[in-house]
Each structure stands twice: as structure tokens, then as C-alpha cells.
PDB file of N, CA and C in Angstrom:
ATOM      1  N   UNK A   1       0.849  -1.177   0.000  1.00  0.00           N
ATOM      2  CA  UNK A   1       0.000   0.000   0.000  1.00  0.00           C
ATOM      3  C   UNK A   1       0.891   1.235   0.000  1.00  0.00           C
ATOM      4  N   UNK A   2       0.743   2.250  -1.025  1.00  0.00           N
ATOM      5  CA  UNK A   2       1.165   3.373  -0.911  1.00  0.00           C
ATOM      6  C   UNK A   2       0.486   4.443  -0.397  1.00  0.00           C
ATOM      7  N   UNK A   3       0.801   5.538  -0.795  1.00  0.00           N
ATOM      8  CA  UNK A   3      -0.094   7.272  -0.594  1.00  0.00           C
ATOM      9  C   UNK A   3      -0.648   7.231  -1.629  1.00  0.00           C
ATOM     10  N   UNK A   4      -0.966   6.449  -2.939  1.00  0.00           N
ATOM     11  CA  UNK A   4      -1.511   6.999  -4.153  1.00  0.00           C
ATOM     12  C   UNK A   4      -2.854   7.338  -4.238  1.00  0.00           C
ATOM     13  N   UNK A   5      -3.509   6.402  -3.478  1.00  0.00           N
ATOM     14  CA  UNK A   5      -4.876   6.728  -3.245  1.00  0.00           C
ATOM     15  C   UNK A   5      -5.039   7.898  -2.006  1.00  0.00           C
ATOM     16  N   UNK A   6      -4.781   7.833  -0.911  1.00  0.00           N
ATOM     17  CA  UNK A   6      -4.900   9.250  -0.769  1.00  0.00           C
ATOM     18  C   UNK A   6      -4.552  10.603  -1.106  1.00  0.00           C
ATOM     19  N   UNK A   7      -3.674  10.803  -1.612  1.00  0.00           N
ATOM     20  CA  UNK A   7      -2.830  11.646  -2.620  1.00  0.00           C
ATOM     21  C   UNK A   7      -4.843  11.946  -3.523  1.00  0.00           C
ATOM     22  N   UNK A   8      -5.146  10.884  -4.018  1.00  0.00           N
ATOM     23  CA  UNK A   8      -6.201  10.774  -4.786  1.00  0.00           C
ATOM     24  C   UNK A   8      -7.216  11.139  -4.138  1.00  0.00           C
ATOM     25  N   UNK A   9      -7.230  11.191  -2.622  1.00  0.00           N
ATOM     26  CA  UNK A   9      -8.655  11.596  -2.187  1.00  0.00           C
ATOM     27  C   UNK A   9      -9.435  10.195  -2.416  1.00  0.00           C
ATOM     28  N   UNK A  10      -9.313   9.077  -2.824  1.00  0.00           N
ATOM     29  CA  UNK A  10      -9.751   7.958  -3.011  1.00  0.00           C
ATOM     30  C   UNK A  10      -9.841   6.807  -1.364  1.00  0.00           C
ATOM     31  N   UNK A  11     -10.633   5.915  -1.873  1.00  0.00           N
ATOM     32  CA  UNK A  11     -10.683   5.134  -0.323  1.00  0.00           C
ATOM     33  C   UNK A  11      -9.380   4.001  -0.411  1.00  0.00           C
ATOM     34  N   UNK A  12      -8.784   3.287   0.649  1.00  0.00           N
ATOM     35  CA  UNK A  12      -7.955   2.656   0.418  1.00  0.00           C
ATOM     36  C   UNK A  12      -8.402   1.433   0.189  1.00  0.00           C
ATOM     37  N   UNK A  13      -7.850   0.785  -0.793  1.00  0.00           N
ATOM     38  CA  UNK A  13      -8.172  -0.593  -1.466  1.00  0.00           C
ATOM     39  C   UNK A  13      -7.642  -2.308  -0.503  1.00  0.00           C
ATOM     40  N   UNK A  14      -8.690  -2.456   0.153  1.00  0.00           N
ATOM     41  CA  UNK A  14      -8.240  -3.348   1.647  1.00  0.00           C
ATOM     42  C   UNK A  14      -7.498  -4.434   0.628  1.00  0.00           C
ATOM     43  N   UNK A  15      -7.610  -4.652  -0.718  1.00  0.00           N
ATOM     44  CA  UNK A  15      -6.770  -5.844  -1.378  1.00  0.00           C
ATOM     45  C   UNK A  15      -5.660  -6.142  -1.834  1.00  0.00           C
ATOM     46  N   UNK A  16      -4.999  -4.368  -1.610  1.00  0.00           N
ATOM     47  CA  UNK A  16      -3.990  -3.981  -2.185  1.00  0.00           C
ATOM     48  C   UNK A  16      -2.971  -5.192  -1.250  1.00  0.00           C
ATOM     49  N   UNK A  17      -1.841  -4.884  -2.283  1.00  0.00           N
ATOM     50  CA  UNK A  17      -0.840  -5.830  -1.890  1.00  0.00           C
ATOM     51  C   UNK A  17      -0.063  -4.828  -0.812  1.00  0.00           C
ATOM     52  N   UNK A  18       1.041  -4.982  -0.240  1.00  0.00           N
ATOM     53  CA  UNK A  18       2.285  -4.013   0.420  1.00  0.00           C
ATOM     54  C   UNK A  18       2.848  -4.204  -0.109  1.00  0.00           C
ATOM     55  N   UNK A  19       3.402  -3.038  -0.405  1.00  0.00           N
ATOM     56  CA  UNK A  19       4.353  -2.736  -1.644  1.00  0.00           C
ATOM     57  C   UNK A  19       5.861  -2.943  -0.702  1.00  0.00           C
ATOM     58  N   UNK A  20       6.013  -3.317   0.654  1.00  0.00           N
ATOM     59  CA  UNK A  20       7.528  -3.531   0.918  1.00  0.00           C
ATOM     60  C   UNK A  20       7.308  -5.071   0.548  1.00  0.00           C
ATOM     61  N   UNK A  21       6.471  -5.898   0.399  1.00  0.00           N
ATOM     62  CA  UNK A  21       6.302  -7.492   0.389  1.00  0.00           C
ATOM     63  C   UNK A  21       6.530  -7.537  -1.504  1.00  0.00           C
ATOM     64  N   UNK A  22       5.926  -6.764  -1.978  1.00  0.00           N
ATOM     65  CA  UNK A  22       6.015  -6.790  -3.045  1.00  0.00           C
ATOM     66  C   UNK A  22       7.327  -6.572  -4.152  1.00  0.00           C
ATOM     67  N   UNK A  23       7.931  -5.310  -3.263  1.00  0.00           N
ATOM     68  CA  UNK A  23       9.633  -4.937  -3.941  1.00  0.00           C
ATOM     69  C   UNK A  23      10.497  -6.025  -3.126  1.00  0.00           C
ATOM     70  N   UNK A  24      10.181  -6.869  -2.151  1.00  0.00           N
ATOM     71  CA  UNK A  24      10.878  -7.762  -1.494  1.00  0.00           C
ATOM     72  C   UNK A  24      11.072  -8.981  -2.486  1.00  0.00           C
ATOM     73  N   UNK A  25       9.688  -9.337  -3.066  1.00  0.00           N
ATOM     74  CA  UNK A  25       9.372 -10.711  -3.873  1.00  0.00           C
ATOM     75  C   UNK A  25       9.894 -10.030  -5.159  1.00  0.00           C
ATOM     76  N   UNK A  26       9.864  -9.487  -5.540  1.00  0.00           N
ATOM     77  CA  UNK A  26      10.380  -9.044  -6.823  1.00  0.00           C
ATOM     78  C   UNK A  26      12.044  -8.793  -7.231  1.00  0.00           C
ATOM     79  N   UNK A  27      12.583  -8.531  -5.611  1.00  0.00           N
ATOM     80  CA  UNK A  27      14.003  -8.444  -5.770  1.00  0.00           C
ATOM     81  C   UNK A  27      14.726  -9.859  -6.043  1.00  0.00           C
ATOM     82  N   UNK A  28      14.148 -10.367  -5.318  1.00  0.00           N
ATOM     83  CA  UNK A  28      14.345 -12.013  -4.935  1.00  0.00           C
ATOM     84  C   UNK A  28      14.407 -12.469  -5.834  1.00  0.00           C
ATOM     85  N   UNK A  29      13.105 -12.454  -6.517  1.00  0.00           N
ATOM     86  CA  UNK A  29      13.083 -13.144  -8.236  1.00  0.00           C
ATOM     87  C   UNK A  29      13.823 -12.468  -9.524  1.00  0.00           C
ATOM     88  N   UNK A  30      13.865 -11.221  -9.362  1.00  0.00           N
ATOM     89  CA  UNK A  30      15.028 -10.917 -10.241  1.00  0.00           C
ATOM     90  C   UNK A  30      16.298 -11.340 -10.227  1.00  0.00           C
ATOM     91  N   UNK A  31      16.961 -11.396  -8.525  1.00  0.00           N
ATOM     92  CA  UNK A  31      18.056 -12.205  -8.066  1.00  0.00           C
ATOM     93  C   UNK A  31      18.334 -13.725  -8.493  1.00  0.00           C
ATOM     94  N   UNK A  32      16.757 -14.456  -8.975  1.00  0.00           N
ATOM     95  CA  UNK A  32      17.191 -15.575  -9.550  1.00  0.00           C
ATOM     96  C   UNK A  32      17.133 -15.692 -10.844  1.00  0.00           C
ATOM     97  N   UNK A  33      16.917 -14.504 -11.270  1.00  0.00           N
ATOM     98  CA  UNK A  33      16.909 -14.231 -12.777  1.00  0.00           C
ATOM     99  C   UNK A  33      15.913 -14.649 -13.498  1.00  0.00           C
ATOM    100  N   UNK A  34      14.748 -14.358 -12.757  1.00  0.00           N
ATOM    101  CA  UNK A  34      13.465 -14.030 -13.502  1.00  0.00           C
ATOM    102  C   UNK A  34      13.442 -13.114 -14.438  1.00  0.00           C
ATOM    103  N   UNK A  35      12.734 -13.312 -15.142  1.00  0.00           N
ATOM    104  CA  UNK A  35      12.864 -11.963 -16.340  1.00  0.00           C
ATOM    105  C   UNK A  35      11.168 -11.185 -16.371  1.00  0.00           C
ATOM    106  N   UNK A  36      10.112 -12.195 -16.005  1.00  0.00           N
ATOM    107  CA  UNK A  36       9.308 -11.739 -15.803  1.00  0.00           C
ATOM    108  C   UNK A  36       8.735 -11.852 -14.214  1.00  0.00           C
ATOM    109  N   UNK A  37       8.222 -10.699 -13.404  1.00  0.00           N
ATOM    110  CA  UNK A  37       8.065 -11.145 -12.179  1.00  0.00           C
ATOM    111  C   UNK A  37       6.391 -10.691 -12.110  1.00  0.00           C
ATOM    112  N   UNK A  38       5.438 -11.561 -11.773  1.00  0.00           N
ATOM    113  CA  UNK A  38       4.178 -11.202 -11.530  1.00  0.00           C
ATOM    114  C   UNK A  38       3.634 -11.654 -10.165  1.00  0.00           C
ATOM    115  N   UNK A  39       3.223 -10.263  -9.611  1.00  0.00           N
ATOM    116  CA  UNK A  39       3.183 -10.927  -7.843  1.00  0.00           C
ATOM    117  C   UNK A  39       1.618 -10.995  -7.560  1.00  0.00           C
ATOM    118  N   UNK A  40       0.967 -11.920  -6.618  1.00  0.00           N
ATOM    119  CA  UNK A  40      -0.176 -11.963  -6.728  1.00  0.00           C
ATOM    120  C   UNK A  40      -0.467 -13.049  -7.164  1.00  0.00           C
ATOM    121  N   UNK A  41      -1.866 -13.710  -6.983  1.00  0.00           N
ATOM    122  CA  UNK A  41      -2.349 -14.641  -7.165  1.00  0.00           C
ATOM    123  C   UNK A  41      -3.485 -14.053  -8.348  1.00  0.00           C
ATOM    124  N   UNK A  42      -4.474 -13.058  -8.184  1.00  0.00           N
ATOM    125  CA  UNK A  42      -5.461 -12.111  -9.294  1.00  0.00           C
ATOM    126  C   UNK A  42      -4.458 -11.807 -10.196  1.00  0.00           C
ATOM    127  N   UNK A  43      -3.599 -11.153  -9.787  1.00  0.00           N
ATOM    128  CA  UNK A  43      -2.595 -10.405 -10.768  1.00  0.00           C
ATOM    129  C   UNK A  43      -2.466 -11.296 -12.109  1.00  0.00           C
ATOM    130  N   UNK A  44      -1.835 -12.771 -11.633  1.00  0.00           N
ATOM    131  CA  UNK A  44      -1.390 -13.833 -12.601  1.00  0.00           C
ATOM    132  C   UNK A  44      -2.587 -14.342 -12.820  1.00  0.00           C
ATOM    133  N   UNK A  45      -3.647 -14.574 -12.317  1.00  0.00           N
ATOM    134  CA  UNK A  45      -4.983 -14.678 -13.326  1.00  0.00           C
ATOM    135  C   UNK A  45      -5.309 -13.601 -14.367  1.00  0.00           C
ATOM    136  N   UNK A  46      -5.128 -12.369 -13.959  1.00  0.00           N
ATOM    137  CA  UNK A  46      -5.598 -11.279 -14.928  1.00  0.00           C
ATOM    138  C   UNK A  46      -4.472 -11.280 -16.230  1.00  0.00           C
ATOM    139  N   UNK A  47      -3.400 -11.654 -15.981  1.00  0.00           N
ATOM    140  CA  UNK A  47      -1.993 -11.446 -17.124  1.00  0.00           C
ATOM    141  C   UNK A  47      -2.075 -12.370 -17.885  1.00  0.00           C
ATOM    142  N   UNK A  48      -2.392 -14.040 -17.113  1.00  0.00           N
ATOM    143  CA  UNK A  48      -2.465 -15.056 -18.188  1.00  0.00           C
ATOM    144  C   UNK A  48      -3.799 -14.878 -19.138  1.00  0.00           C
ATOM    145  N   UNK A  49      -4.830 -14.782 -18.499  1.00  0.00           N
ATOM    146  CA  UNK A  49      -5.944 -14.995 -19.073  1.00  0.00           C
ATOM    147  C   UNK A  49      -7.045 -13.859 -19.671  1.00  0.00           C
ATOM    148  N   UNK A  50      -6.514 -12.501 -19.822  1.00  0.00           N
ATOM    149  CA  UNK A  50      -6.755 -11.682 -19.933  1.00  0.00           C
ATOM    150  C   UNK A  50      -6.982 -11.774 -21.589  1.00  0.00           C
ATOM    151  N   UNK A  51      -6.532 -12.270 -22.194  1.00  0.00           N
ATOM    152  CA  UNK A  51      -6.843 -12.135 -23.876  1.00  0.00           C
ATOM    153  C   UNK A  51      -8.008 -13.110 -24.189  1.00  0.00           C
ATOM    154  N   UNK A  52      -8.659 -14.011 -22.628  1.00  0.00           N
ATOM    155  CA  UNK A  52      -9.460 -14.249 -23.677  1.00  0.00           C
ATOM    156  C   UNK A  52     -10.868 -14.160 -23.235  1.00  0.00           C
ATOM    157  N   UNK A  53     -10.657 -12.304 -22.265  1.00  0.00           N
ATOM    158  CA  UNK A  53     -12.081 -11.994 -22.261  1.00  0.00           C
ATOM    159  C   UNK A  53     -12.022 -10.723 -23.056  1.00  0.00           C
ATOM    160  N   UNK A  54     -13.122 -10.683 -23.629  1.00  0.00           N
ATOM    161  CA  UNK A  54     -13.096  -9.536 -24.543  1.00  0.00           C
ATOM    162  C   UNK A  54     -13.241  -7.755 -24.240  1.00  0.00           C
ATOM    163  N   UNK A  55     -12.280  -7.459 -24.978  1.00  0.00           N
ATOM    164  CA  UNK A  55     -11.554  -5.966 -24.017  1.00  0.00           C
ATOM    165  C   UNK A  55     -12.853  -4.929 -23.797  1.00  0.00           C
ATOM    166  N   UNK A  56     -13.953  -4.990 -23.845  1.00  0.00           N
ATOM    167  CA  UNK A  56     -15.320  -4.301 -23.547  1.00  0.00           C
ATOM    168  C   UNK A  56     -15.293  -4.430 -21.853  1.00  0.00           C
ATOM    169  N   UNK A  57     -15.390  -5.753 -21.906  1.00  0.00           N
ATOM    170  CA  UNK A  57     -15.757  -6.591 -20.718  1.00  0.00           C
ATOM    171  C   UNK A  57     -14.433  -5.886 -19.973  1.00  0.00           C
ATOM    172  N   UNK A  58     -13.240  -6.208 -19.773  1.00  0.00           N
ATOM    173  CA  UNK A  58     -12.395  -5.730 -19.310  1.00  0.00           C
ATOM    174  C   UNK A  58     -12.144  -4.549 -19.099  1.00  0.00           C
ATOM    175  N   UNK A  59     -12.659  -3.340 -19.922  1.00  0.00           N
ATOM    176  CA  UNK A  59     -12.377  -2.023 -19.452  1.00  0.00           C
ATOM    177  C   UNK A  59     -13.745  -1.752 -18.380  1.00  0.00           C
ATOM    178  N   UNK A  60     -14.710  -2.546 -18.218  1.00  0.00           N
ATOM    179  CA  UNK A  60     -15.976  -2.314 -17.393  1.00  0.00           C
ATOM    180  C   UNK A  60     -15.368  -3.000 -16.390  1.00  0.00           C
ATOM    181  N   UNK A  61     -14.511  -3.932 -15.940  1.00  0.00           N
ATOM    182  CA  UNK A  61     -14.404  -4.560 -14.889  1.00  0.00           C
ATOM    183  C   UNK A  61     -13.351  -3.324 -14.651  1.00  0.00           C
ATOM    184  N   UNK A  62     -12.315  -2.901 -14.969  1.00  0.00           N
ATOM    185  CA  UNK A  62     -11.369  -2.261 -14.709  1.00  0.00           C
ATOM    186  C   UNK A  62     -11.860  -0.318 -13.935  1.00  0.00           C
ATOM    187  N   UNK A  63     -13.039  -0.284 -14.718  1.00  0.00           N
ATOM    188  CA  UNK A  63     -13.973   1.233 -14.546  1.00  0.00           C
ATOM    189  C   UNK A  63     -14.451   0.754 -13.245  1.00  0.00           C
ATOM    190  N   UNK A  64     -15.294  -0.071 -13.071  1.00  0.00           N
ATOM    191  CA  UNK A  64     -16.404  -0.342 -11.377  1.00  0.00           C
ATOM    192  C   UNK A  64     -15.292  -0.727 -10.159  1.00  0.00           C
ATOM    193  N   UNK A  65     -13.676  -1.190 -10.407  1.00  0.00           N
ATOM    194  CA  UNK A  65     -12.843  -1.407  -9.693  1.00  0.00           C
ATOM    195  C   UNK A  65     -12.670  -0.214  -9.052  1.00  0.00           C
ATOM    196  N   UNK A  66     -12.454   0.964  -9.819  1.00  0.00           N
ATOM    197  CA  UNK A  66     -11.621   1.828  -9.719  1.00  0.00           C
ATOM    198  C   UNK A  66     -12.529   2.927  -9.304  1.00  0.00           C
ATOM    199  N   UNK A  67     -13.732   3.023  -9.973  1.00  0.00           N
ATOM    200  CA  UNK A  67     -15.114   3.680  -9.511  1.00  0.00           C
ATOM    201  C   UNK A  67     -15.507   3.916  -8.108  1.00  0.00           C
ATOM    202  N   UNK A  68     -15.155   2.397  -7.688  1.00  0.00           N
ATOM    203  CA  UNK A  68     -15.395   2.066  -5.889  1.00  0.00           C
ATOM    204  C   UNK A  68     -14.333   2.593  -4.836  1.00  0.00           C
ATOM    205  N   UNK A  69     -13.205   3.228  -5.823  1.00  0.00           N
ATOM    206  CA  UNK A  69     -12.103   3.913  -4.865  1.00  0.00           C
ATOM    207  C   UNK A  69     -12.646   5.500  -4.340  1.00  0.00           C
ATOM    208  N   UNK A  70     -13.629   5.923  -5.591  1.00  0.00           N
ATOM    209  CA  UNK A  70     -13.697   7.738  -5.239  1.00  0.00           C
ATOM    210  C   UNK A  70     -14.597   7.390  -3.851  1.00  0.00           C
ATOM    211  N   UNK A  71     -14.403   8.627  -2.393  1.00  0.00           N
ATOM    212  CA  UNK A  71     -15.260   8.740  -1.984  1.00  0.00           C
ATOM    213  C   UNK A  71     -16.041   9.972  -2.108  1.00  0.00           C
ATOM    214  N   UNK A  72     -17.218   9.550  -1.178  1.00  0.00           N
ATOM    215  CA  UNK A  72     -18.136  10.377  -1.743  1.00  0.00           C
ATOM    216  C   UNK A  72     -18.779  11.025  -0.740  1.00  0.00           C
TER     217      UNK A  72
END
């Protein structure tokens, strides 16, 4: 979790990852010479399988995600 969303005036996203767990797992795996590092369990559902929902559908899931951050 960063400041980005408050910075944004936005609510904080309870799913977010921590971003020290996250630059931790990512150092690690670059250290073993990963070339691609995807952290998350959604994350690597959304990266693998993302081409084969159709990008309509995906920018509406991506809008009501992000929709639910403004408060109000």
C-alpha cells in the first residue's frame, strides 16, 4: 500500500498488496533471474488470461474497480 490513493482523495483498497512485500518478492526473483516477475495470485490470473475476455468486458471490470475507490 502506498499514498496513491490518498494523494487521490480515493478510499484505500483493503486488497492492495504491500508494496515492501512486493519490492521484497520481486528483488528475490530478479536475483534468480526471472525476467518476468508477476506478484499476486489475481494479478497472474488477470496477465495469463486476460486475452481471452473480450476488451469491452475488461475495461468495465477495470472502470467499477476503480469507480469504488472515489469517496463520496
Amino acid at each position: 500500500k502506498t499514498e496513491f490513493n490518498h494523494r487521490l482523495n480515493a478510499k484505500d483498497d483493503k486488497n492492495a498488496y504491500d508494496s515492501k512485500i512486493v519490492a521484497k518478492k520481486a528483488i528475490d526473483k530478479m536475483f534468480k533471474g526471472r525476467r518476468k516477475i508477476i506478484v499476486g495470485f489475481k494479478v497472474k490470473l488477470v496477465y495469463y488470461f486476460h486475452h481471452l475476455i473480450p476488451h469491452f468486458i475488461l475495461k468495465r471490470i477495470v472502470y467499477k474497480s476503480q469507480k469504488e475507490k472515489i469517496k463520496k
